[in-house]
CSV table of C-alpha atoms in Angstrom, one decimal:
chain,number,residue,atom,x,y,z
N,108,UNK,CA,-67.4,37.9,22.1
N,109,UNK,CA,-64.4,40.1,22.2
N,110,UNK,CA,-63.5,39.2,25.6
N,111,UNK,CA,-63.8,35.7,24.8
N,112,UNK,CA,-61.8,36.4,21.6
N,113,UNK,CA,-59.2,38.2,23.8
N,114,UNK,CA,-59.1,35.2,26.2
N,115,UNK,CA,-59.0,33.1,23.1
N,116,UNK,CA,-55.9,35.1,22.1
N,117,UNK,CA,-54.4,34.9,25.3
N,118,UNK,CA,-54.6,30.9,25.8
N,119,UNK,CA,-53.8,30.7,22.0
N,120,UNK,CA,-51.1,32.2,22.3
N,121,UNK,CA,-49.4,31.1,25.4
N,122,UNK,CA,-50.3,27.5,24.3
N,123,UNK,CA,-47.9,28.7,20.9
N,124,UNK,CA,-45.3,29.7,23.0
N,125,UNK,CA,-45.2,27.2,25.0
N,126,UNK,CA,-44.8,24.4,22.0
N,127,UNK,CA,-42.3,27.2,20.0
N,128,UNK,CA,-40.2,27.2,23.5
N,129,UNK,CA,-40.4,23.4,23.6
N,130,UNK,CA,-39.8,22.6,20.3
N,131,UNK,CA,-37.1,25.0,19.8
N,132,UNK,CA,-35.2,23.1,22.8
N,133,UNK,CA,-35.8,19.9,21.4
N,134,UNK,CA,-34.2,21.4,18.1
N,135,UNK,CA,-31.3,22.6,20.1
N,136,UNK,CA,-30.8,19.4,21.9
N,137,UNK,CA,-31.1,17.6,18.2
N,138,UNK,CA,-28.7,19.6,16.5
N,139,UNK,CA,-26.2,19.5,19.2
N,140,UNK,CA,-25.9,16.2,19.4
N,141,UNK,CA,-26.6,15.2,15.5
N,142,UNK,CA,-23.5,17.2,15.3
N,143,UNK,CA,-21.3,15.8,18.0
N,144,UNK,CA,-22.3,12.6,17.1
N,145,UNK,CA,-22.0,13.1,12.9
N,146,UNK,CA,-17.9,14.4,14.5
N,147,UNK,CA,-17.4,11.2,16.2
N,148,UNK,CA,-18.6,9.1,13.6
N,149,UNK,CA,-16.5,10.9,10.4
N,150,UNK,CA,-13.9,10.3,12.9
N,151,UNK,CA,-14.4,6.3,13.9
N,152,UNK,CA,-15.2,5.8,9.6
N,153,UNK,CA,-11.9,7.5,8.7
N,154,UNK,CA,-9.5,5.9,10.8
N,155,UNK,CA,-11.5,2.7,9.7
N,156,UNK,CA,-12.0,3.0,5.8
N,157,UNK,CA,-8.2,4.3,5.8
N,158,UNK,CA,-6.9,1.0,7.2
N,159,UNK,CA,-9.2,-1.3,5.8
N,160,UNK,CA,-8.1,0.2,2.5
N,161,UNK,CA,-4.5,0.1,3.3
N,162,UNK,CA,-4.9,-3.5,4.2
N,163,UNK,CA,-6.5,-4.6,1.2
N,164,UNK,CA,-4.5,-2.4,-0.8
N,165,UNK,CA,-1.0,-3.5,0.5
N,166,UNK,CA,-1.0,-7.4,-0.7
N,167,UNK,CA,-1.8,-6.1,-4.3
N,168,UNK,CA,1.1,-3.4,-4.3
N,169,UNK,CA,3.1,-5.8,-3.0
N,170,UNK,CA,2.4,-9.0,-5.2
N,171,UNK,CA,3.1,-6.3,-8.4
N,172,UNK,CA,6.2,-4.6,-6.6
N,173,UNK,CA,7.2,-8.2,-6.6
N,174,UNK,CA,6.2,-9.2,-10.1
N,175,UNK,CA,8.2,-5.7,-11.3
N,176,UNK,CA,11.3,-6.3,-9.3
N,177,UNK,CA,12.0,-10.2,-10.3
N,178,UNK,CA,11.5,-8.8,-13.9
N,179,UNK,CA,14.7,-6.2,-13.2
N,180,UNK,CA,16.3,-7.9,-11.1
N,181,UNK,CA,16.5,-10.6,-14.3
N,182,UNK,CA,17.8,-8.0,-16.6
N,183,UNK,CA,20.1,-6.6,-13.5
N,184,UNK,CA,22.1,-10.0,-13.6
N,185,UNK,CA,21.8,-10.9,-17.1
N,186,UNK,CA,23.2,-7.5,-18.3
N,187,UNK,CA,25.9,-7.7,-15.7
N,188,UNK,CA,26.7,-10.9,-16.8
N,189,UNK,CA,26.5,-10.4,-20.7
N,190,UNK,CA,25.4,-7.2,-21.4
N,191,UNK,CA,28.7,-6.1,-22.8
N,192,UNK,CA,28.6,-8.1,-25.8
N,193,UNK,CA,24.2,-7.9,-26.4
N,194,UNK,CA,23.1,-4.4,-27.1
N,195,UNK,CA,19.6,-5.5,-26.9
N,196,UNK,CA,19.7,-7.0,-23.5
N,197,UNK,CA,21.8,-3.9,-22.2
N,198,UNK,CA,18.9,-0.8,-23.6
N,199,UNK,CA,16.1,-3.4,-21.9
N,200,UNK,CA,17.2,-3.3,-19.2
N,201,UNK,CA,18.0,0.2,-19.4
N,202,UNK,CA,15.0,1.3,-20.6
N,203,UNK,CA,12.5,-1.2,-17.6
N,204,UNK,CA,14.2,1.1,-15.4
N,205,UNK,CA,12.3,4.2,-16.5
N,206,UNK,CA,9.0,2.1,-17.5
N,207,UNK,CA,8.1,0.0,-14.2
N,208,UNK,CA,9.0,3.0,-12.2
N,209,UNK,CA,6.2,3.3,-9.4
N,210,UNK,CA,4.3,6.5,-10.6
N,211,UNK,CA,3.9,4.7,-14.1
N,212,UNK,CA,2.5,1.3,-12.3
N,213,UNK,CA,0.5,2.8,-9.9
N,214,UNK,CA,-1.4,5.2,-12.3
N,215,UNK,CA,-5.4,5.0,-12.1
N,216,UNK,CA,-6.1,5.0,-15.8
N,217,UNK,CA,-4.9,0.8,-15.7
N,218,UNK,CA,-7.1,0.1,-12.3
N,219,UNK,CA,-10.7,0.0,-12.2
N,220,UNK,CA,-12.7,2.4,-9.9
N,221,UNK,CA,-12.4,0.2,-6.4
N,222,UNK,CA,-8.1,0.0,-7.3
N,223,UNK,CA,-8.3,-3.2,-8.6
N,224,UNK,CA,-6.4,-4.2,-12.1
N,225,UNK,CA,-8.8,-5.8,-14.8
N,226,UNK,CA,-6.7,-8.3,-16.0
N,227,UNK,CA,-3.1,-8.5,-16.2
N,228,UNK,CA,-1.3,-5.3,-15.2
N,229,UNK,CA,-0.2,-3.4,-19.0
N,230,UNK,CA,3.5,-3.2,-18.2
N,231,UNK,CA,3.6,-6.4,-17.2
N,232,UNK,CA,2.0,-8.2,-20.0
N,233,UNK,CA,4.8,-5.8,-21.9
N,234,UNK,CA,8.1,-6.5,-20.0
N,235,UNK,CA,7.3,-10.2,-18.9
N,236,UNK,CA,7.8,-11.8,-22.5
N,237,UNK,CA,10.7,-9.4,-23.4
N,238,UNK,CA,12.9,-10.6,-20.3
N,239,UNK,CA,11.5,-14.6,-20.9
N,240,UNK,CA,13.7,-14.1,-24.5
N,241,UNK,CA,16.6,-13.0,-22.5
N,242,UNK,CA,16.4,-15.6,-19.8
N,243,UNK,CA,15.9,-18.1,-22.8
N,244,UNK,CA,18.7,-16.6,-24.5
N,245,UNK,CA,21.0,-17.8,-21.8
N,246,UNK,CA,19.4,-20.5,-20.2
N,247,UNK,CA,18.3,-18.9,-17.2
N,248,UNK,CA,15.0,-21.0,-15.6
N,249,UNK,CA,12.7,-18.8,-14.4
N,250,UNK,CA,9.2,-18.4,-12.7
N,251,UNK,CA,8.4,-16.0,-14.4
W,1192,UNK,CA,-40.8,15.5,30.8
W,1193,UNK,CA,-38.6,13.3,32.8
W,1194,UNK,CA,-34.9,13.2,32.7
W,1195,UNK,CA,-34.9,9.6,31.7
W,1196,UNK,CA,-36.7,10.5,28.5
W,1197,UNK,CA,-34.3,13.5,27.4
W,1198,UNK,CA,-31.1,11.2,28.0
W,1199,UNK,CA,-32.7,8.9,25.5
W,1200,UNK,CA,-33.7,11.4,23.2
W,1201,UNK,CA,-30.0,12.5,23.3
W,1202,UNK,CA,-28.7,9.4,22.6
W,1203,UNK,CA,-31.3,9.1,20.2
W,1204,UNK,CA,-29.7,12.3,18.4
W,1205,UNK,CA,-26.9,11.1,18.6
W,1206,UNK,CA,-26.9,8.2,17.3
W,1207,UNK,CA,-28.6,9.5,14.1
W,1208,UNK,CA,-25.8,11.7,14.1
W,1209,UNK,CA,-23.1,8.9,13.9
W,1210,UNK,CA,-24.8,6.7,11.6
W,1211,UNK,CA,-24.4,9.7,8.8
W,1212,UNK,CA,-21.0,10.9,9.8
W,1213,UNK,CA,-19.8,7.0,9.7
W,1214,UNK,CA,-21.1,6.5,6.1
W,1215,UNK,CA,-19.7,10.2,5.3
W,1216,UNK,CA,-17.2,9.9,2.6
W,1217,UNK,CA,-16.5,6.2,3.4
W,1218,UNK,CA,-15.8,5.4,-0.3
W,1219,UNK,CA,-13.2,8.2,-0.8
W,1220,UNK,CA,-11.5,7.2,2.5
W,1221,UNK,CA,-11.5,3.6,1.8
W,1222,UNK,CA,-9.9,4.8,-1.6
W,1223,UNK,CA,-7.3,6.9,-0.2
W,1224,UNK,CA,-6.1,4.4,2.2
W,1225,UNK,CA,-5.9,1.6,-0.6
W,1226,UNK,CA,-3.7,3.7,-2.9
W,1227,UNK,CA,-1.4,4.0,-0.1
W,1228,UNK,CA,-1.4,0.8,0.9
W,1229,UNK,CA,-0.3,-0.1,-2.9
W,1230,UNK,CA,2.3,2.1,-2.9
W,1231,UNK,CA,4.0,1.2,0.3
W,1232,UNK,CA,3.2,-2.9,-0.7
W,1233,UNK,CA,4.9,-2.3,-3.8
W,1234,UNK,CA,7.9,-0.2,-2.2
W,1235,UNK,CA,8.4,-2.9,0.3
W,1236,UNK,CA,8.5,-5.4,-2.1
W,1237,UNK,CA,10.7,-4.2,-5.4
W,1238,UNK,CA,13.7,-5.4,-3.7
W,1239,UNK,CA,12.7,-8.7,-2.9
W,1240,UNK,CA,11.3,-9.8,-6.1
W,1241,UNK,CA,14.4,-8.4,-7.5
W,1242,UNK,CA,17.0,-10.5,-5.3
W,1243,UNK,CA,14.4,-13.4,-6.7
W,1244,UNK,CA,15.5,-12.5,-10.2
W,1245,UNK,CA,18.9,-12.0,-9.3
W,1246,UNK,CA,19.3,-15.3,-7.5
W,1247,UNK,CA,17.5,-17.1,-11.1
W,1248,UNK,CA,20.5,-15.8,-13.0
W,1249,UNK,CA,23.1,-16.7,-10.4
W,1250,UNK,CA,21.8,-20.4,-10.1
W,1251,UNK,CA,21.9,-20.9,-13.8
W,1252,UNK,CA,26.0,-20.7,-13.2
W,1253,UNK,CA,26.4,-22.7,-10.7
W,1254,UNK,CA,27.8,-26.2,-10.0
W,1255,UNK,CA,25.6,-28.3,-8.4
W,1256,UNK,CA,26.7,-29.1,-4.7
W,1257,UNK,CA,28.9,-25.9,-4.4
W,1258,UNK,CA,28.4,-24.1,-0.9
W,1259,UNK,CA,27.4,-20.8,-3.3
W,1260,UNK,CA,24.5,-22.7,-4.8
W,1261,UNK,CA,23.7,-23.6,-1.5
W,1262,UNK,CA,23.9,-20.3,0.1
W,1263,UNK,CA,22.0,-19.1,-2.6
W,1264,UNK,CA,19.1,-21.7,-2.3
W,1265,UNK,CA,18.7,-20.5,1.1
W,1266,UNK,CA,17.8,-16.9,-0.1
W,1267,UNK,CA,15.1,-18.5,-2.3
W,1268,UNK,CA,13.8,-20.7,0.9
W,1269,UNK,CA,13.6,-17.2,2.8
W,1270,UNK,CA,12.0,-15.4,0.1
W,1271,UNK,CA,9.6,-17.8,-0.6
W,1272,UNK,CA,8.3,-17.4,3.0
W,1273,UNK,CA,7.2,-13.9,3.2
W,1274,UNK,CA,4.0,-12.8,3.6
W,1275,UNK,CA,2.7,-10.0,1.4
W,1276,UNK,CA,0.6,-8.7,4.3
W,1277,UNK,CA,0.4,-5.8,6.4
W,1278,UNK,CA,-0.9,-7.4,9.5
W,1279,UNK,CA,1.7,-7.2,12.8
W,1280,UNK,CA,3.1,-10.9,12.6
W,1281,UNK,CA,4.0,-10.5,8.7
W,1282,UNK,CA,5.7,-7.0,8.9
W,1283,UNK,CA,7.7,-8.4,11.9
W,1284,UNK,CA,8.8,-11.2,9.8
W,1285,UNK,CA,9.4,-9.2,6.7
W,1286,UNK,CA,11.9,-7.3,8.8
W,1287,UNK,CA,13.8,-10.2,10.1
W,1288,UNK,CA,14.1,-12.1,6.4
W,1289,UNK,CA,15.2,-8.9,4.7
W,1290,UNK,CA,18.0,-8.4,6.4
W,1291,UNK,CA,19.2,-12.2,6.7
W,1292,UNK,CA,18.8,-11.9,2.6
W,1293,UNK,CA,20.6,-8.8,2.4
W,1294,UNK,CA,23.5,-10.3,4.2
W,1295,UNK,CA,23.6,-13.5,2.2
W,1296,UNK,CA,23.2,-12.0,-0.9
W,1297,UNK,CA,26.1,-10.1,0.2
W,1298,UNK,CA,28.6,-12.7,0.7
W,1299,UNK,CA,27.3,-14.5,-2.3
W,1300,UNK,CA,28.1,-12.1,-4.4
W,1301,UNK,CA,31.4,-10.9,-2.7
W,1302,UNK,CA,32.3,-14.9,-3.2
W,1303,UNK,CA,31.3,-14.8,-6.6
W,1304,UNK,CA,33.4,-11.9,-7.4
W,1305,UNK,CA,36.5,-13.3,-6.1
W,1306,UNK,CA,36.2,-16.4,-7.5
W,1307,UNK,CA,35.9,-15.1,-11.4
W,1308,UNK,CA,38.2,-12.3,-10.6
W,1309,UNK,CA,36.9,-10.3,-13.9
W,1310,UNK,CA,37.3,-7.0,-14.7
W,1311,UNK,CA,34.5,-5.2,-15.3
W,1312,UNK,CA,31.3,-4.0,-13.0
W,1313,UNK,CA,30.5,-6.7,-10.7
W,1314,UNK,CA,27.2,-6.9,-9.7
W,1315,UNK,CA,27.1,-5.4,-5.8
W,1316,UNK,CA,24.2,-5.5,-3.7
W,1317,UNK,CA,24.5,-1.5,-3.7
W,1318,UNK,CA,23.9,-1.3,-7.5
W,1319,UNK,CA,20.6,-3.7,-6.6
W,1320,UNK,CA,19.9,-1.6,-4.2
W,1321,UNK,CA,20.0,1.8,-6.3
W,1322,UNK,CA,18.3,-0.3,-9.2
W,1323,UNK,CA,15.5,-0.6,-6.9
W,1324,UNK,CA,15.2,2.7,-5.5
W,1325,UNK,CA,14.9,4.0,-9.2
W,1326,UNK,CA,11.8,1.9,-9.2
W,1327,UNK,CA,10.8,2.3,-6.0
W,1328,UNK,CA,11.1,5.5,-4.9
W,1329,UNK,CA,12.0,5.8,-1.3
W,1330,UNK,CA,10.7,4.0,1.5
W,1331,UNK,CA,10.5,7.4,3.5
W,1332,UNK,CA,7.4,7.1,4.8
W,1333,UNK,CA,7.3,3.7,5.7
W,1334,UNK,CA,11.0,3.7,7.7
W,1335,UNK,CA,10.4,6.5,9.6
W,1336,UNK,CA,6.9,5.4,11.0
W,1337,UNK,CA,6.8,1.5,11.5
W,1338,UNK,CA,3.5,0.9,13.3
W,1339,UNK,CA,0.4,0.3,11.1
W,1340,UNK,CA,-1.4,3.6,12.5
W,1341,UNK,CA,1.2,5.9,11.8
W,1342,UNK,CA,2.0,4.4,8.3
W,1343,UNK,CA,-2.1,5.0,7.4
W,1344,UNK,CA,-1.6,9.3,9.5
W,1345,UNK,CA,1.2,10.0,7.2
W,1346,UNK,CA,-0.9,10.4,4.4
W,1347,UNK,CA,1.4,13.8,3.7
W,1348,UNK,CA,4.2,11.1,2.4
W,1349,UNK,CA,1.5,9.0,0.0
W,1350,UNK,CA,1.9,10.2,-3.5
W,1351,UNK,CA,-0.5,11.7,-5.9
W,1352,UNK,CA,-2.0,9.0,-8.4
């Protein structure tokens, strides 16, 4: 009996070390290259999601940097043109100067959680009927 | 164990590796890329909707036939052709127009000027300009790194929103 438990122990036990040695390389070779290949792929998805972001995101910022800009540049001319003799016209369009300034637009509380505006942007819904008086004012045709 | 087996199991590896580092904090890049890609649109595009405005004004003043109006309907024709996108062919263009506008708007205003000859502030396509920095900010970033890859690395210049 106790020689056959001793052999027992010995084939036991080699057959353990045998699987612990195999399977501990098999871990090794796992982890390396879960990791080399989890570095690659952060990697590849960053430069990626970055651009695909940036491309998406661009037309909006544009299309509103656009929207913004023909507002001012409506007050610009009108109060060049008459803003001497209307003090209204002249503190509009000193005061869309500070309001549509870029950190006000582009401020996350008036996006939704992907970036995208619900709706019309705030400040514009504000400024666009303020600078259509003007423009009527003085029979400026606009598209806005 | 052959060696055939082990290359597979490599690839295997991986490949499981990749799959979770691709979907790693996909969201939060796509997010950061999209916030800078609004803020450079709307940089690059302040002045243009502004010379729109501008050019509304000016055409409510003019005489019908006149080589200003005409000049000036030309900088409508160009603006109404840009692109708002970022892809190669549309930034290319963007760059031509802008400075074809610039230099029309220039001479239509310089024209303009000498024709009322009035005292006063006359409207100069450097106070447009400075009007739309105020709102812009500047177009660092963007002027110093024109291809789309570098524009998306210089994350450093985005601003914090």
């Amino acid at each position: 009996m106790a020689s056959n438990n001793a052999l027992d122990d010995v084939w036991i036990s080699d057959s353990d070390s045998h699987d612990d040695k195999l399977s501990n390389d098999i871990n090794k070779l796992r982890e390396n290259h879960l990791k080399s290949g989890f570095l690659d792929g952060i990697t590849q998805a960053k430069e990626t999601n970055l651009q695909k972001g940036f491309d998406e995101g661009f037309p909006q910022g544009a299309l509103l940097g656009s929207q913004v800009g023909q507002l001012l540049g409506l007050l610009q001319c009108l109060d060049q043109k008459y803003g001497d003799q209307d003090e209204s016209l002249r503190q509009d369009f000193n005061t869309i100067q500070k309001e549509v300034r870029i950190n006000k637009v582009l401020t996350k509380g008036m996006f939704n959680e992907d970036l995208n505006l619900v709706g019309e942007h705030p400040l514009l819904a504000k400024w666009k009927p303020i600078v259509k008086s003007h423009c009527d004012k003085y029979s400026v045709h606009t598209s806005v | 164990m052959d060696t055939d087996y082990l290359l597979n199991l490599e690839q295997q590896f991986y490949q499981e590796g990749y799959e979770q580092g691709l979907s790693e904090k996909a969201k939060e890049n796509y997010i950061e890329g999209k916030q800078f890609g609004l803020q450079v649109g709307f940089q690059r595009f302040v002045i243009l909707g502004q010379i729109q405005g501008i050019v509304e004004v000016l055409k409510s003043s003019l005489v019908d036939g006149s080589s200003i109006l005409k000049n000036v309907e030309s900088i409508e024709r160009l603006l109404a052709d840009i692109q708002m996108s970022n892809d190669d062919d549309a930034v290319a263009e963007y760059e031509s127009v802008i400075v074809k506008v610039r230099n029309k708007l220039r001479n239509v205003l310089l024209s303009l000027h000498r024709q009322c000859g009035r005292a006063g502030d006359p409207l100069t396509l450097e106070s447009i300009e400075e009007a739309s920095t105020r709102v812009a900010g500047q177009l660092k970033a963007y002027v110093e790194e024109e291809n789309e890859e570098d524009v998306v690395n210089g994350q450093d210049h985005a601003m914090e929103w």
